[in-house]
XYZ file of C-alpha atoms in Angstrom:
144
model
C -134.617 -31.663 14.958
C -131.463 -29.388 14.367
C -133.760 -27.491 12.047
C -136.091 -26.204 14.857
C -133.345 -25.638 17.301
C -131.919 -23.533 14.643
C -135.141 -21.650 14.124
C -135.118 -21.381 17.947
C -131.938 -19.632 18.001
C -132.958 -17.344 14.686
C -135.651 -16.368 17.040
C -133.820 -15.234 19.934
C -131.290 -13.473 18.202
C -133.700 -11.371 16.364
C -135.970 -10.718 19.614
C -133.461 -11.811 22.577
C -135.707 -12.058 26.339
C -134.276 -9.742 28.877
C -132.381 -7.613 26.607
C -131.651 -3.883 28.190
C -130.044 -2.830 31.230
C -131.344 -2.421 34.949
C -131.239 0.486 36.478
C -129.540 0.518 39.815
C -128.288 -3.577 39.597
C -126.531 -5.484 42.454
C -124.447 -6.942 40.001
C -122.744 -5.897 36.520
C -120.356 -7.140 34.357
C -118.872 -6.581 30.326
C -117.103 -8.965 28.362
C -116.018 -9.391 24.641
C -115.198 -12.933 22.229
C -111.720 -11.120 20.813
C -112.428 -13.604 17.807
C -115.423 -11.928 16.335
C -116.097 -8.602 18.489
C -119.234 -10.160 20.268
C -119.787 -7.954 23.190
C -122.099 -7.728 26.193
C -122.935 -6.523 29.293
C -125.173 -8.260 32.171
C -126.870 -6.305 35.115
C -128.378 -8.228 37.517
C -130.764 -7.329 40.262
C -130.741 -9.528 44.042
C -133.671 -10.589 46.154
C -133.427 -9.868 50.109
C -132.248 -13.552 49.461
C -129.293 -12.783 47.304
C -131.432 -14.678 44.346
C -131.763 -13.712 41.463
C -134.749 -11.179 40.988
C -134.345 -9.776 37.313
C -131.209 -10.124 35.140
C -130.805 -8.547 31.924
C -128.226 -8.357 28.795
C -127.295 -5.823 26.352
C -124.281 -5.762 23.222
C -123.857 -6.894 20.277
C -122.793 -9.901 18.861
C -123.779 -12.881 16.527
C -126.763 -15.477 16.660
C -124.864 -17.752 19.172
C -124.019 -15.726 21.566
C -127.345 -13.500 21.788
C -129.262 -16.398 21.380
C -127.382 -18.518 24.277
C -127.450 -15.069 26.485
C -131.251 -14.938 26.046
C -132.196 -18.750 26.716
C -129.666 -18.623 29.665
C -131.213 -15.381 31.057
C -134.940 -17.404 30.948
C -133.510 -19.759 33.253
C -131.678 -17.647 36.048
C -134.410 -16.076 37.986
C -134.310 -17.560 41.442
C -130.893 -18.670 41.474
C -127.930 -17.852 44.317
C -124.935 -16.422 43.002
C -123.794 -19.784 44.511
C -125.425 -21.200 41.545
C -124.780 -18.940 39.330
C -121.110 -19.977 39.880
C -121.318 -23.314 39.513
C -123.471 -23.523 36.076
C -121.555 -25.722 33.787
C -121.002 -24.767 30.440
C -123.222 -27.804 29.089
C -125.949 -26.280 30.761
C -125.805 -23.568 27.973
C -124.689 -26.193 25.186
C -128.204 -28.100 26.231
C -130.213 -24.979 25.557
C -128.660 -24.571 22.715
C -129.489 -27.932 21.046
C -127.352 -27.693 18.515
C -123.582 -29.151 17.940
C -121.225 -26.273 18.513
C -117.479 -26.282 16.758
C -114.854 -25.390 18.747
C -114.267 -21.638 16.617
C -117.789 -20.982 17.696
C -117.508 -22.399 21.921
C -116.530 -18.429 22.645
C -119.308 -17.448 20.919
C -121.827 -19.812 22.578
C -120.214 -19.358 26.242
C -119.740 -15.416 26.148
C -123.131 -14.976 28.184
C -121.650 -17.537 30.932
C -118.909 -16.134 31.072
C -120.062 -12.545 31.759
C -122.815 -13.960 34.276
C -120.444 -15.757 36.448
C -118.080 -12.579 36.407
C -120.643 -10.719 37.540
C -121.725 -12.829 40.185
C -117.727 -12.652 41.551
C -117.561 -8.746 40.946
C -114.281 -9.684 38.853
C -113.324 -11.600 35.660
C -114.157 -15.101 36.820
C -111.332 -17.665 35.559
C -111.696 -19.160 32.207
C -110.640 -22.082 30.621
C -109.809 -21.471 26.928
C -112.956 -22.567 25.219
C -112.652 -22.745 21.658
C -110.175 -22.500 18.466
C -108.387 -20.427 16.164
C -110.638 -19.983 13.417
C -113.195 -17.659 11.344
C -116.559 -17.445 12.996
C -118.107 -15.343 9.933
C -117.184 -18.196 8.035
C -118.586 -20.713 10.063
C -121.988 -18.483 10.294
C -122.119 -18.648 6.715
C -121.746 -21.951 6.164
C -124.299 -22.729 9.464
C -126.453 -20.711 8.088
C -126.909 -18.537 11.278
């Protein structure tokens, strides 16, 4: 089962959904993982509802965080910011599918992070997710 999760995520790394930028969003936000230099950037456009209408990501960064950022992005169209907001960060781990080590979590939650800072207009507050660590090491020996 890991195997096809992992093709999953090989999949939306090399062709993330959503990836670009909006022109004119409600909403923006950048972020970077200090441990290995994944960046992005979310824009976000509102309904008359103040629901989500189209979201988007662009950056660069390795397989687990553009893959999370792309499976995440699927799911948000239609949500409140409310909601946004309160999205736990097992909601990503879920779409995931896959056991993530603690020197990968910052990888994994980058694209939460960014979303829900976007959704406050300011960096929303962060527990330290994660561990010292090399994630190129850990991609190599994943194998992705």
């Amino acid at each position: 089962m890991d195997e096809l999760y992992r093709e999953q995520i090989l999949e939306h790394y090399k062709r993330p959904h959503n990836f670009g930028r909006i022109e004119h969003p409600d909403l923006e936000f950048e972020d970077t993982n200090p441990f290995c230099g994944d960046e992005q950037h979310v824009t976000i456009r509102l309904d008359g509802d103040d629901r989500v209408a189209e979201i988007a990501f662009e950056g660069q960064g390795c397989a687990i965080s553009t893959a999370a950022t792309s499976l995440l992005t699927d799911e948000l169209v239609g949500k409140s910011r409310e909601e946004l907001l309160r999205l736990p960060k097992d909601f990503v781990l879920d779409l995931l599918g896959i056991d993530i080590s603690a020197t990968r979590m910052k990888c994994a939650m980058l694209g939460l992070k960014v979303i829900k800072s976007a959704s406050l207009g300011e960096p929303a507050e962060w527990e330290d997710e994660g561990a010292p660590g090399d994630p190129a090491a850990e991609r190599a020996a994943e194998g992705i």
